[in-house]
Coordinates of C-alpha atoms in Angstrom, one line a residue:
M1 CA 0.0 0.0 0.0
A2 CA 1.4 3.4 -1.0
T3 CA -0.7 5.1 1.8
D4 CA 1.9 3.9 4.3
K5 CA 4.8 5.5 2.4
I6 CA 2.9 8.8 1.9
K7 CA 2.1 8.9 5.7
V8 CA 5.8 8.2 6.6
A9 CA 7.0 10.9 4.1
V10 CA 4.6 13.5 5.4
R11 CA 5.5 12.7 9.0
V12 CA 9.3 12.6 8.3
R13 CA 9.3 15.7 6.1
P14 CA 8.2 18.2 8.8
F15 CA 10.2 16.4 11.5
N16 CA 13.4 16.3 9.4
R17 CA 13.1 20.1 8.7
R18 CA 13.3 20.7 12.4

C-alpha cells in the first residue's frame, strides 16, 4: 500500500526540517 509510504514521508518531512 502506498498510503503507508505517503504517511511516513509526510511525518518525516516536517520532523526532518526541524
